[in-house]
CSV table of C-alpha atoms in Angstrom, one decimal:
chain,number,residue,atom,x,y,z
P,1,UNK,CA,-30.3,-9.5,1.3
P,2,UNK,CA,-27.3,-8.1,3.0
P,3,UNK,CA,-26.1,-4.5,2.5
P,4,UNK,CA,-22.5,-4.0,1.4
P,5,UNK,CA,-21.6,-2.8,4.8
P,6,UNK,CA,-23.2,-5.9,6.4
P,7,UNK,CA,-21.4,-8.1,4.0
P,8,UNK,CA,-18.0,-6.5,4.7
P,9,UNK,CA,-18.5,-7.0,8.4
P,10,UNK,CA,-19.5,-10.6,8.1
P,11,UNK,CA,-16.4,-11.3,6.0
P,12,UNK,CA,-13.9,-9.4,8.3
P,13,UNK,CA,-15.4,-11.2,11.4
P,14,UNK,CA,-15.0,-14.6,9.8
P,15,UNK,CA,-11.5,-14.4,8.4
P,16,UNK,CA,-8.6,-15.4,10.7
P,17,UNK,CA,-5.4,-13.4,10.7
P,18,UNK,CA,-2.6,-14.7,8.6
P,19,UNK,CA,0.3,-16.1,10.5
P,20,UNK,CA,3.4,-13.9,11.4
P,21,UNK,CA,6.8,-14.8,10.5
P,22,UNK,CA,10.4,-13.2,11.0
P,23,UNK,CA,12.0,-12.0,7.9
P,24,UNK,CA,15.4,-10.4,6.9
P,25,UNK,CA,15.2,-6.7,6.0
P,26,UNK,CA,15.9,-7.5,2.5
P,27,UNK,CA,12.8,-9.6,2.1
P,28,UNK,CA,10.1,-7.4,3.8
P,29,UNK,CA,9.3,-5.1,0.9
P,30,UNK,CA,5.5,-5.0,0.6
P,31,UNK,CA,4.9,-7.1,3.6
P,32,UNK,CA,2.7,-5.9,6.5
P,33,UNK,CA,4.6,-5.1,9.7
P,34,UNK,CA,3.4,-7.1,12.8
P,35,UNK,CA,5.6,-5.1,15.3
P,36,UNK,CA,6.2,-1.3,15.5
P,37,UNK,CA,9.5,0.0,14.8
P,38,UNK,CA,11.0,2.4,17.5
P,39,UNK,CA,14.1,4.8,17.2
P,40,UNK,CA,16.8,2.8,19.1
P,41,UNK,CA,18.5,6.1,19.6
P,42,UNK,CA,18.0,9.9,18.8
P,43,UNK,CA,17.8,10.7,15.1
P,44,UNK,CA,20.1,12.1,14.0
P,45,UNK,CA,22.2,10.6,16.8
P,46,UNK,CA,24.6,13.6,16.9
P,47,UNK,CA,24.7,17.2,15.8
P,48,UNK,CA,25.3,16.7,12.2
P,49,UNK,CA,27.0,19.1,9.8
P,50,UNK,CA,24.8,19.9,6.7
P,51,UNK,CA,27.3,21.8,4.5
P,52,UNK,CA,31.0,21.6,3.8
P,53,UNK,CA,32.7,24.5,5.3
P,54,UNK,CA,34.1,25.5,8.8
P,55,UNK,CA,32.7,25.0,12.3
P,56,UNK,CA,33.2,27.7,14.8
P,57,UNK,CA,31.5,29.7,17.6
P,58,UNK,CA,28.7,31.9,16.6
P,59,UNK,CA,29.5,34.1,19.6
P,60,UNK,CA,32.8,35.0,18.0
P,61,UNK,CA,31.1,36.3,14.9
P,62,UNK,CA,28.7,38.3,17.2
P,63,UNK,CA,31.7,40.0,18.7
P,64,UNK,CA,33.2,41.1,15.4
P,65,UNK,CA,35.8,38.1,14.6
P,66,UNK,CA,36.0,37.5,10.9
P,67,UNK,CA,39.4,35.9,10.6
P,68,UNK,CA,39.7,32.3,12.0
P,69,UNK,CA,42.5,29.8,12.2
P,70,UNK,CA,41.8,26.3,11.0
P,71,UNK,CA,42.8,23.7,13.6
P,72,UNK,CA,42.2,20.6,11.6
P,73,UNK,CA,39.6,18.5,9.6
P,74,UNK,CA,36.4,16.7,10.9
P,75,UNK,CA,35.0,14.4,8.1
P,76,UNK,CA,32.1,12.1,8.2
P,77,UNK,CA,32.7,9.0,10.2
P,78,UNK,CA,35.4,10.5,12.3
P,79,UNK,CA,35.1,10.8,16.1
P,80,UNK,CA,34.3,14.4,17.3
P,81,UNK,CA,37.2,16.6,18.0
P,82,UNK,CA,37.0,19.6,20.3
P,83,UNK,CA,37.4,23.1,19.2
P,84,UNK,CA,40.3,25.0,20.6
P,85,UNK,CA,39.7,27.6,23.4
P,86,UNK,CA,40.8,30.5,21.3
P,87,UNK,CA,37.9,32.9,20.0
P,88,UNK,CA,39.2,32.6,16.4
P,89,UNK,CA,39.4,28.8,16.4
P,90,UNK,CA,37.7,26.8,13.7
P,91,UNK,CA,37.6,23.3,12.3
P,92,UNK,CA,37.2,22.4,8.6
P,93,UNK,CA,34.1,20.0,8.3
P,94,UNK,CA,32.5,17.9,5.7
P,95,UNK,CA,28.8,17.3,5.1
P,96,UNK,CA,27.7,14.4,7.4
P,97,UNK,CA,30.3,15.0,10.1
P,98,UNK,CA,29.8,15.2,13.7
P,99,UNK,CA,29.9,18.9,14.7
P,100,UNK,CA,33.1,19.4,16.8
P,101,UNK,CA,32.5,20.0,20.5
P,102,UNK,CA,32.3,23.7,21.5
P,103,UNK,CA,31.3,24.8,17.9
P,104,UNK,CA,27.7,25.8,17.3
P,105,UNK,CA,27.5,26.9,13.7
P,106,UNK,CA,29.1,26.0,10.3
P,107,UNK,CA,30.1,28.7,7.7
P,108,UNK,CA,30.0,27.1,4.2
P,109,UNK,CA,33.0,27.3,1.9
P,110,UNK,CA,31.1,29.7,-0.4
P,111,UNK,CA,31.2,32.4,2.4
P,112,UNK,CA,34.9,32.2,3.0
P,113,UNK,CA,38.3,33.0,1.7
P,114,UNK,CA,41.3,30.9,2.7
P,115,UNK,CA,44.9,31.6,2.7
P,116,UNK,CA,46.9,28.9,4.3
P,117,UNK,CA,45.5,28.0,7.7
P,118,UNK,CA,43.5,31.2,8.0
P,119,UNK,CA,40.0,31.8,6.6
P,120,UNK,CA,38.3,35.1,6.3
P,121,UNK,CA,34.4,35.2,6.4
P,122,UNK,CA,32.3,37.0,3.7
P,123,UNK,CA,29.0,37.2,5.4
P,124,UNK,CA,27.4,40.2,3.3
P,125,UNK,CA,25.5,41.4,6.3
P,126,UNK,CA,24.5,38.0,7.6
P,127,UNK,CA,25.0,36.9,11.2
P,128,UNK,CA,24.7,33.2,11.4
P,129,UNK,CA,23.8,32.2,14.8
P,130,UNK,CA,23.6,29.0,16.9
P,131,UNK,CA,22.5,26.0,14.8
P,132,UNK,CA,23.5,27.5,11.4
P,133,UNK,CA,24.0,24.6,8.9
P,134,UNK,CA,23.5,22.0,11.5
P,135,UNK,CA,21.1,19.1,11.8
P,136,UNK,CA,20.4,19.0,15.6
P,137,UNK,CA,20.6,15.8,17.5
P,138,UNK,CA,17.1,14.2,18.0
P,139,UNK,CA,15.4,16.8,15.8
P,140,UNK,CA,13.9,14.0,13.6
P,141,UNK,CA,13.0,11.7,16.3
P,142,UNK,CA,14.0,11.1,20.1
P,143,UNK,CA,15.0,7.6,21.2
P,144,UNK,CA,11.9,5.5,21.8
P,145,UNK,CA,9.7,7.3,19.2
P,146,UNK,CA,7.5,5.1,17.1
P,147,UNK,CA,8.7,5.5,13.5
P,148,UNK,CA,6.7,2.9,11.7
P,149,UNK,CA,3.4,1.7,13.4
P,150,UNK,CA,2.2,-2.0,13.4
P,151,UNK,CA,0.1,-2.7,10.4
P,152,UNK,CA,2.1,-0.6,8.0
P,153,UNK,CA,3.0,-2.0,4.6
P,154,UNK,CA,6.7,-2.1,4.3
P,155,UNK,CA,7.6,0.6,1.7
P,156,UNK,CA,11.3,1.6,0.7
P,157,UNK,CA,10.8,4.6,3.2
P,158,UNK,CA,9.8,2.3,6.1
P,159,UNK,CA,12.7,-0.1,5.3
P,160,UNK,CA,15.1,2.9,5.5
P,161,UNK,CA,13.8,3.7,8.9
P,162,UNK,CA,14.1,0.2,10.1
P,163,UNK,CA,17.7,0.1,8.8
P,164,UNK,CA,18.6,3.2,10.6
P,165,UNK,CA,17.2,1.6,13.8
P,166,UNK,CA,19.3,-1.6,13.5
P,167,UNK,CA,16.4,-3.8,12.7
P,168,UNK,CA,18.0,-6.6,10.6
P,169,UNK,CA,14.9,-8.8,11.1
P,170,UNK,CA,11.3,-7.9,11.4
P,171,UNK,CA,8.0,-9.8,12.3
P,172,UNK,CA,5.6,-9.4,9.2
P,173,UNK,CA,2.5,-11.0,8.1
P,174,UNK,CA,2.9,-14.3,6.1
P,175,UNK,CA,2.3,-13.6,2.4
P,176,UNK,CA,-0.9,-15.6,1.3
P,177,UNK,CA,-0.9,-17.9,-1.6
P,178,UNK,CA,-4.0,-17.0,-3.6
P,179,UNK,CA,-5.7,-19.1,-6.1
P,180,UNK,CA,-7.8,-17.2,-8.8
P,181,UNK,CA,-10.1,-19.8,-10.5
P,182,UNK,CA,-12.1,-18.9,-13.5
P,183,UNK,CA,-15.1,-21.2,-14.4
P,184,UNK,CA,-16.8,-21.5,-17.7
P,185,UNK,CA,-17.0,-23.8,-20.8
P,186,UNK,CA,-16.9,-20.7,-23.0
P,187,UNK,CA,-13.5,-19.6,-21.9
P,188,UNK,CA,-10.3,-20.1,-23.8
P,189,UNK,CA,-6.7,-18.9,-23.0
P,190,UNK,CA,-5.6,-15.6,-24.7
P,191,UNK,CA,-3.1,-17.4,-27.0
P,192,UNK,CA,-5.5,-20.0,-28.2
P,193,UNK,CA,-7.9,-19.9,-31.3
P,194,UNK,CA,-11.2,-18.7,-30.3
P,195,UNK,CA,-14.6,-19.6,-31.9
P,196,UNK,CA,-17.5,-17.4,-32.5
P,197,UNK,CA,-19.2,-19.0,-29.4
P,198,UNK,CA,-16.2,-18.4,-27.1
P,199,UNK,CA,-14.4,-15.8,-25.2
P,200,UNK,CA,-10.9,-15.3,-24.1
P,201,UNK,CA,-10.0,-15.5,-20.4
P,202,UNK,CA,-9.7,-12.0,-19.2
P,203,UNK,CA,-11.1,-12.3,-15.5
P,204,UNK,CA,-8.4,-14.4,-14.0
P,205,UNK,CA,-5.7,-12.3,-15.7
P,206,UNK,CA,-7.3,-9.0,-14.3
P,207,UNK,CA,-7.9,-10.4,-10.8
P,208,UNK,CA,-4.4,-11.8,-10.6
P,209,UNK,CA,-2.8,-8.5,-11.9
P,210,UNK,CA,-4.9,-6.6,-9.3
P,211,UNK,CA,-3.7,-8.8,-6.5
P,212,UNK,CA,0.0,-8.4,-7.5
P,213,UNK,CA,-0.5,-4.7,-7.9
P,214,UNK,CA,-1.8,-4.6,-4.3
P,215,UNK,CA,1.3,-6.2,-3.0
P,216,UNK,CA,0.4,-10.0,-3.1
P,217,UNK,CA,3.4,-11.8,-4.3
P,218,UNK,CA,1.9,-15.1,-5.3
P,219,UNK,CA,-1.4,-15.4,-7.1
P,220,UNK,CA,-2.0,-18.4,-9.4
P,221,UNK,CA,-4.6,-18.8,-12.1
P,222,UNK,CA,-6.8,-21.8,-12.8
P,223,UNK,CA,-9.6,-22.6,-15.2
P,224,UNK,CA,-12.4,-25.1,-14.6
P,225,UNK,CA,-15.0,-26.3,-17.0
P,226,UNK,CA,-18.8,-26.2,-16.2
P,227,UNK,CA,-18.6,-29.7,-14.9
P,228,UNK,CA,-19.6,-30.3,-11.2
P,229,UNK,CA,-17.2,-33.3,-10.8
P,230,UNK,CA,-14.2,-31.5,-12.5
P,231,UNK,CA,-14.9,-28.5,-10.2
P,232,UNK,CA,-15.2,-30.6,-7.0
P,233,UNK,CA,-12.1,-32.6,-7.8
P,234,UNK,CA,-9.8,-29.5,-8.5
P,235,UNK,CA,-11.1,-27.3,-5.8
P,236,UNK,CA,-10.5,-30.0,-3.1
P,237,UNK,CA,-6.8,-29.8,-4.0
P,238,UNK,CA,-6.8,-26.1,-4.4
P,239,UNK,CA,-8.5,-25.6,-1.0
P,240,UNK,CA,-5.9,-27.8,0.6
P,241,UNK,CA,-2.9,-25.9,-0.9
P,242,UNK,CA,-3.9,-22.2,-1.0
P,243,UNK,CA,-4.6,-19.6,1.8
P,244,UNK,CA,-7.2,-17.7,0.0
P,245,UNK,CA,-9.5,-18.9,-3.0
P,246,UNK,CA,-11.1,-16.5,-5.4
P,247,UNK,CA,-13.6,-18.2,-7.8
P,248,UNK,CA,-15.0,-16.3,-10.7
P,249,UNK,CA,-18.2,-17.5,-12.4
P,250,UNK,CA,-20.7,-20.2,-11.8
P,251,UNK,CA,-22.0,-18.6,-8.6
P,252,UNK,CA,-25.5,-17.6,-9.5
P,253,UNK,CA,-28.8,-19.8,-9.8
P,254,UNK,CA,-28.3,-21.1,-13.4
P,255,UNK,CA,-28.6,-24.8,-14.2
P,256,UNK,CA,-24.8,-24.9,-14.8
P,257,UNK,CA,-23.9,-22.7,-11.7
P,258,UNK,CA,-22.4,-25.6,-9.8
P,259,UNK,CA,-20.1,-23.5,-7.5
P,260,UNK,CA,-22.4,-23.1,-4.5
P,261,UNK,CA,-23.4,-26.8,-4.4
P,262,UNK,CA,-19.8,-28.0,-4.9
P,263,UNK,CA,-18.5,-25.7,-2.1
P,264,UNK,CA,-21.1,-27.0,0.3
P,265,UNK,CA,-20.1,-30.8,-0.6
P,266,UNK,CA,-16.6,-29.7,0.1
P,267,UNK,CA,-17.5,-28.6,3.7
P,268,UNK,CA,-17.1,-24.7,2.9
P,269,UNK,CA,-19.5,-23.1,5.3
P,270,UNK,CA,-21.6,-20.4,3.7
P,271,UNK,CA,-21.3,-17.0,5.4
P,272,UNK,CA,-23.2,-15.0,2.8
P,273,UNK,CA,-24.7,-15.4,-0.7
P,274,UNK,CA,-26.1,-12.2,-2.3
P,275,UNK,CA,-25.4,-8.6,-1.7
P,276,UNK,CA,-27.8,-5.7,-2.3
P,277,UNK,CA,-25.5,-4.1,-5.0
P,278,UNK,CA,-25.1,-3.6,-8.7
P,279,UNK,CA,-22.9,-5.1,-10.1
P,280,UNK,CA,-22.0,-8.2,-8.2
P,281,UNK,CA,-25.2,-9.0,-6.4
P,282,UNK,CA,-24.8,-12.9,-6.7
P,283,UNK,CA,-21.4,-12.8,-4.8
P,284,UNK,CA,-20.9,-15.3,-2.0
P,285,UNK,CA,-18.3,-15.9,0.7
P,286,UNK,CA,-17.4,-18.8,2.9
P,287,UNK,CA,-14.8,-20.5,5.0
P,288,UNK,CA,-13.3,-24.0,4.4
P,289,UNK,CA,-12.9,-26.6,7.1
P,290,UNK,CA,-9.2,-25.5,7.3
P,291,UNK,CA,-10.1,-21.9,7.6
P,292,UNK,CA,-9.5,-20.9,4.0
P,293,UNK,CA,-11.5,-17.9,2.9
P,294,UNK,CA,-13.5,-18.5,-0.3
P,295,UNK,CA,-14.7,-15.7,-2.3
P,296,UNK,CA,-17.2,-16.7,-5.2
P,297,UNK,CA,-17.5,-13.7,-7.5
P,298,UNK,CA,-19.9,-13.4,-10.4
P,299,UNK,CA,-18.3,-14.1,-13.8
P,300,UNK,CA,-19.1,-10.7,-15.5
P,301,UNK,CA,-15.9,-8.8,-15.7
P,302,UNK,CA,-17.1,-5.6,-14.0
P,303,UNK,CA,-18.8,-7.5,-11.2
P,304,UNK,CA,-15.7,-9.5,-10.5
P,305,UNK,CA,-13.4,-6.6,-10.7
P,306,UNK,CA,-15.5,-4.4,-8.5
P,307,UNK,CA,-16.1,-7.1,-5.9
P,308,UNK,CA,-12.4,-8.0,-5.8
P,309,UNK,CA,-11.7,-4.4,-4.7
P,310,UNK,CA,-14.7,-4.0,-2.4
P,311,UNK,CA,-14.4,-7.2,-0.5
P,312,UNK,CA,-11.4,-9.5,-1.3
P,313,UNK,CA,-8.6,-7.0,-1.0
P,314,UNK,CA,-10.0,-5.4,2.2
P,315,UNK,CA,-10.3,-8.9,3.6
P,316,UNK,CA,-6.7,-9.7,2.7
P,317,UNK,CA,-5.5,-6.5,4.2
P,318,UNK,CA,-7.5,-7.3,7.4
P,319,UNK,CA,-6.1,-10.8,7.7
P,320,UNK,CA,-2.6,-9.4,7.2
P,321,UNK,CA,-3.1,-7.0,10.1
P,322,UNK,CA,-2.8,-3.9,7.8
P,323,UNK,CA,-4.4,-0.7,8.9
P,324,UNK,CA,-7.5,0.0,6.8
P,325,UNK,CA,-7.1,3.0,4.6
P,326,UNK,CA,-9.5,5.8,4.9
P,327,UNK,CA,-12.2,5.8,2.3
P,328,UNK,CA,-11.9,8.8,-0.1
P,329,UNK,CA,-14.8,11.0,-0.6
P,330,UNK,CA,-15.3,12.9,-3.8
P,331,UNK,CA,-18.0,15.1,-5.5
P,332,UNK,CA,-20.0,13.6,-8.5
P,333,UNK,CA,-19.7,15.8,-11.6
P,334,UNK,CA,-23.0,14.7,-13.1
P,335,UNK,CA,-26.2,13.3,-11.6
P,336,UNK,CA,-26.8,9.5,-11.6
P,337,UNK,CA,-30.1,7.7,-11.5
P,338,UNK,CA,-30.7,6.1,-8.3
P,339,UNK,CA,-31.6,2.5,-7.4
P,340,UNK,CA,-34.2,2.0,-4.7
P,341,UNK,CA,-33.0,-1.2,-3.3
P,342,UNK,CA,-29.4,-1.7,-4.4
P,343,UNK,CA,-26.0,0.2,-3.8
P,344,UNK,CA,-24.5,1.2,-7.1
P,345,UNK,CA,-20.7,0.8,-7.9
P,346,UNK,CA,-19.9,2.8,-11.0
P,347,UNK,CA,-16.4,3.1,-12.6
P,348,UNK,CA,-15.1,6.7,-12.5
P,349,UNK,CA,-12.1,9.0,-13.4
P,350,UNK,CA,-10.8,11.5,-10.7
P,351,UNK,CA,-10.3,15.2,-11.5
P,352,UNK,CA,-8.4,17.5,-9.2
P,353,UNK,CA,-10.3,20.9,-8.9
P,354,UNK,CA,-11.5,23.4,-6.3
P,355,UNK,CA,-12.2,22.7,-3.5
P,356,UNK,CA,-11.2,19.0,-4.0
P,357,UNK,CA,-11.4,15.9,-6.0
P,358,UNK,CA,-14.2,15.1,-8.2
P,359,UNK,CA,-15.4,11.9,-10.0
P,360,UNK,CA,-16.6,11.6,-13.5
P,361,UNK,CA,-18.7,8.4,-13.6
P,362,UNK,CA,-18.3,6.2,-16.7
P,363,UNK,CA,-21.5,4.0,-16.9
P,364,UNK,CA,-21.0,0.5,-18.3
P,365,UNK,CA,-23.5,-0.8,-21.0
P,366,UNK,CA,-23.6,-4.0,-18.8
P,367,UNK,CA,-21.5,-5.8,-16.1
P,368,UNK,CA,-19.7,-7.5,-18.9
P,369,UNK,CA,-18.5,-4.2,-20.4
P,370,UNK,CA,-14.9,-4.5,-19.3
P,371,UNK,CA,-13.8,-2.1,-21.9
P,372,UNK,CA,-15.3,0.8,-20.0
P,373,UNK,CA,-12.9,0.1,-17.2
P,374,UNK,CA,-9.9,1.1,-19.3
P,375,UNK,CA,-8.7,4.6,-18.3
P,376,UNK,CA,-10.8,4.7,-15.0
P,377,UNK,CA,-9.1,5.2,-11.6
P,378,UNK,CA,-11.6,3.3,-9.5
P,379,UNK,CA,-15.3,3.4,-8.7
P,380,UNK,CA,-17.8,5.5,-6.8
P,381,UNK,CA,-20.2,3.9,-4.2
P,382,UNK,CA,-23.8,5.2,-4.4
P,383,UNK,CA,-26.2,4.3,-1.7
P,384,UNK,CA,-29.7,3.0,-2.5
P,385,UNK,CA,-31.8,5.9,-3.5
P,386,UNK,CA,-35.3,6.3,-5.0
P,387,UNK,CA,-34.1,9.7,-6.4
P,388,UNK,CA,-31.3,10.4,-8.7
P,389,UNK,CA,-28.0,11.3,-7.0
P,390,UNK,CA,-27.5,14.9,-7.8
P,391,UNK,CA,-24.3,16.4,-9.2
P,392,UNK,CA,-22.0,17.7,-6.4
P,393,UNK,CA,-23.2,15.0,-4.0
P,394,UNK,CA,-20.3,13.6,-2.0
P,395,UNK,CA,-19.9,10.0,-2.3
P,396,UNK,CA,-17.3,7.2,-1.5
P,397,UNK,CA,-14.5,6.5,-4.0
P,398,UNK,CA,-12.4,3.3,-4.0
P,399,UNK,CA,-9.3,3.2,-6.3
P,400,UNK,CA,-8.3,0.2,-8.5
P,401,UNK,CA,-5.2,-1.6,-7.2
P,402,UNK,CA,-2.1,0.1,-8.5
P,403,UNK,CA,-4.0,3.3,-9.6
């Protein structure tokens, strides 16, 4: 049986990149960038005034000049004017304006008194030098500097950088259409009457919400009964329409677990079936004839939710070209019994302390104990171990989407 690391490698090696498309800047929020964004000019592109006040020569202050004659006004958006040649020349300036030529510092209004066209400085022992209250040209980034790397998810901050560089259109990864398919005769929709022998559908709601929280704009829910013909009929259409299919339930070896057999009949090649982990051991993955990744997750809620975060979301990020985030390492607050042959995924809450983050495991009663997930921040990953994993051990932590 594959280790989680080997299973992840097989998935990432099998999945094909999503196509790229050009989008307007207003439509790229949350999309993965397929081209780097470089500064098309120095940023800021000029010596920028950072306070309302008066621009003048700092050398005049150094030689004892305290009274200056205002020659005019320089507001934001105005072409730079040149400071006069007199030592006591100054120009009134507004925040965001281009620094007048020959000036090299700005004295804010609060440090001056003005009468008519003359200002007198009140420096209180200060001697403002060159660059005072000035945002120097190129101090943020020089022309050609990479501001947003390829593979970045477009945040509002990244969009601001793109706009500042004149990038009205960008190449980004296609947003995949994802089908979340829950199987099982026992499932009823949340707003329907539920019998003692039934359970309300929660998996497809939870998985879809996690996909949306991770930046996937389109994730649609489906429910199929434990009927091989029905599953095959509907899956044929779903595989033809969607870019990623996430099945939940019917993947193990029970008499009514039709999913593996149906996927084989539909031409989905099996890449893996079974991972040495708890929960989620029966998980399967394959690729359809048209290249659609198909994840078949166990039906138990904790198993499905963990597998989505451990395998499905990383695979979608990989296919989008997104840079893989670093896996966080945290210290366990309590010892946890080991499993000799299986990796363990245990929901946990994070706590900030000295010297760093720690995780408080919240052991579930079974892999169906979805209530235990409420209030947790993610899950810790414990390697197979015959011995208990001691308190203080450093282990991998993966956050839930949106946490």
